[in-house]
């Protein structure tokens, strides 16, 4: 990881990763991640996954924003099942 802007300026575009998440809500003690997308600065998709929450069964307010229904998560993996893949994306990046 870089500590200064000057150091960051010399990184390559494939080492800059943007991560977007969708969740069941904003309560960090209760709500869960429903999807993760990660792309690099060149637009290469590093990950696009939907997840089945462990505890949340309904998320009406979040669904109105993210469009992800409980039915869409049936059969999807748990976030924990893809943890190693996500960690690799983050650790391989210079800027997240």
Tab-separated table of C-alpha atoms in Angstrom:
chain	number	residue	atom	x	y	z
A	1	UNK	CA	0.000	0.000	0.000
A	2	UNK	CA	1.087	3.531	-0.645
A	3	UNK	CA	1.533	6.219	1.952
A	4	UNK	CA	1.763	9.268	-0.316
A	5	UNK	CA	0.031	10.562	-3.421
A	6	UNK	CA	3.381	10.596	-5.257
A	7	UNK	CA	3.854	6.884	-4.618
A	8	UNK	CA	0.298	6.172	-5.711
A	9	UNK	CA	0.823	8.058	-8.990
A	10	UNK	CA	3.188	5.331	-10.160
A	11	UNK	CA	0.818	2.415	-9.695
A	12	UNK	CA	-0.665	0.638	-12.698
A	13	UNK	CA	-4.373	0.798	-13.522
A	14	UNK	CA	-4.905	-2.879	-12.771
A	15	UNK	CA	-3.715	-2.280	-9.205
A	16	UNK	CA	-6.432	0.305	-8.488
A	17	UNK	CA	-9.637	-1.461	-7.430
A	18	UNK	CA	-13.076	-0.026	-6.768
A	19	UNK	CA	-15.437	-2.024	-4.575
A	20	UNK	CA	-19.195	-1.557	-4.423
A	21	UNK	CA	-21.477	-3.341	-1.985
A	22	UNK	CA	-25.189	-3.708	-1.523
A	23	UNK	CA	-26.525	-4.547	1.922
A	24	UNK	CA	-29.716	-5.400	3.756
A	25	UNK	CA	-29.506	-2.018	5.502
A	26	UNK	CA	-27.230	0.386	7.359
A	27	UNK	CA	-27.125	-1.178	10.816
A	28	UNK	CA	-23.601	-2.612	11.064
A	29	UNK	CA	-24.601	-4.880	13.953
A	30	UNK	CA	-27.575	-6.441	12.185
A	31	UNK	CA	-27.466	-5.941	8.432
A	32	UNK	CA	-25.509	-8.048	5.976
A	33	UNK	CA	-23.796	-7.761	2.603
A	34	UNK	CA	-25.947	-8.919	-0.308
A	35	UNK	CA	-23.529	-8.276	-3.167
A	36	UNK	CA	-19.990	-7.215	-3.924
A	37	UNK	CA	-18.632	-5.894	-7.189
A	38	UNK	CA	-14.960	-5.112	-7.707
A	39	UNK	CA	-13.439	-3.598	-10.841
A	40	UNK	CA	-10.029	-2.188	-11.621
A	41	UNK	CA	-9.264	1.179	-13.207
A	42	UNK	CA	-9.205	-0.440	-16.667
A	43	UNK	CA	-12.776	-1.670	-16.158
A	44	UNK	CA	-11.821	-5.303	-15.679
A	45	UNK	CA	-14.322	-7.027	-13.436
A	46	UNK	CA	-12.486	-8.697	-10.570
A	47	UNK	CA	-15.630	-9.899	-8.790
A	48	UNK	CA	-19.362	-9.662	-9.123
A	49	UNK	CA	-21.142	-11.849	-6.611
A	50	UNK	CA	-24.477	-11.958	-4.884
A	51	UNK	CA	-24.699	-13.519	-1.427
A	52	UNK	CA	-27.324	-15.222	0.692
A	53	UNK	CA	-27.486	-13.539	4.099
A	54	UNK	CA	-27.091	-15.690	7.207
A	55	UNK	CA	-29.641	-13.954	9.429
A	56	UNK	CA	-31.686	-11.351	7.552
A	57	UNK	CA	-34.791	-12.749	5.871
A	58	UNK	CA	-36.368	-9.495	4.641
A	59	UNK	CA	-34.950	-6.037	3.856
A	60	UNK	CA	-37.847	-3.995	2.533
A	61	UNK	CA	-36.199	-0.560	2.830
A	62	UNK	CA	-32.901	-1.670	1.277
A	63	UNK	CA	-34.730	-3.601	-1.449
A	64	UNK	CA	-36.437	-0.381	-2.521
A	65	UNK	CA	-32.960	1.082	-3.146
A	66	UNK	CA	-30.849	-1.843	-4.376
A	67	UNK	CA	-33.548	-3.942	-6.041
A	68	UNK	CA	-32.259	-7.177	-4.512
A	69	UNK	CA	-35.083	-9.373	-3.282
A	70	UNK	CA	-34.774	-12.230	-0.794
A	71	UNK	CA	-35.774	-14.612	-3.593
A	72	UNK	CA	-32.789	-13.476	-5.673
A	73	UNK	CA	-30.400	-14.670	-2.966
A	74	UNK	CA	-31.775	-18.227	-2.773
A	75	UNK	CA	-29.029	-20.655	-3.715
A	76	UNK	CA	-26.324	-17.981	-3.623
A	77	UNK	CA	-23.176	-18.593	-1.575
A	78	UNK	CA	-22.615	-17.044	1.820
A	79	UNK	CA	-20.112	-14.180	1.954
A	80	UNK	CA	-17.815	-16.355	4.052
A	81	UNK	CA	-17.548	-18.821	1.154
A	82	UNK	CA	-15.998	-16.112	-1.059
A	83	UNK	CA	-13.944	-14.403	1.646
A	84	UNK	CA	-10.612	-15.718	0.318
A	85	UNK	CA	-11.400	-14.476	-3.208
A	86	UNK	CA	-12.273	-11.011	-1.931
A	87	UNK	CA	-9.208	-10.874	0.314
A	88	UNK	CA	-6.980	-11.731	-2.665
A	89	UNK	CA	-8.472	-8.921	-4.735
A	90	UNK	CA	-7.856	-6.434	-1.937
A	91	UNK	CA	-4.345	-7.621	-1.057
A	92	UNK	CA	-3.266	-7.730	-4.714
A	93	UNK	CA	-4.355	-4.106	-5.175
A	94	UNK	CA	-2.192	-1.101	-4.391
A	95	UNK	CA	-5.181	1.263	-4.020
A	96	UNK	CA	-8.707	0.275	-2.918
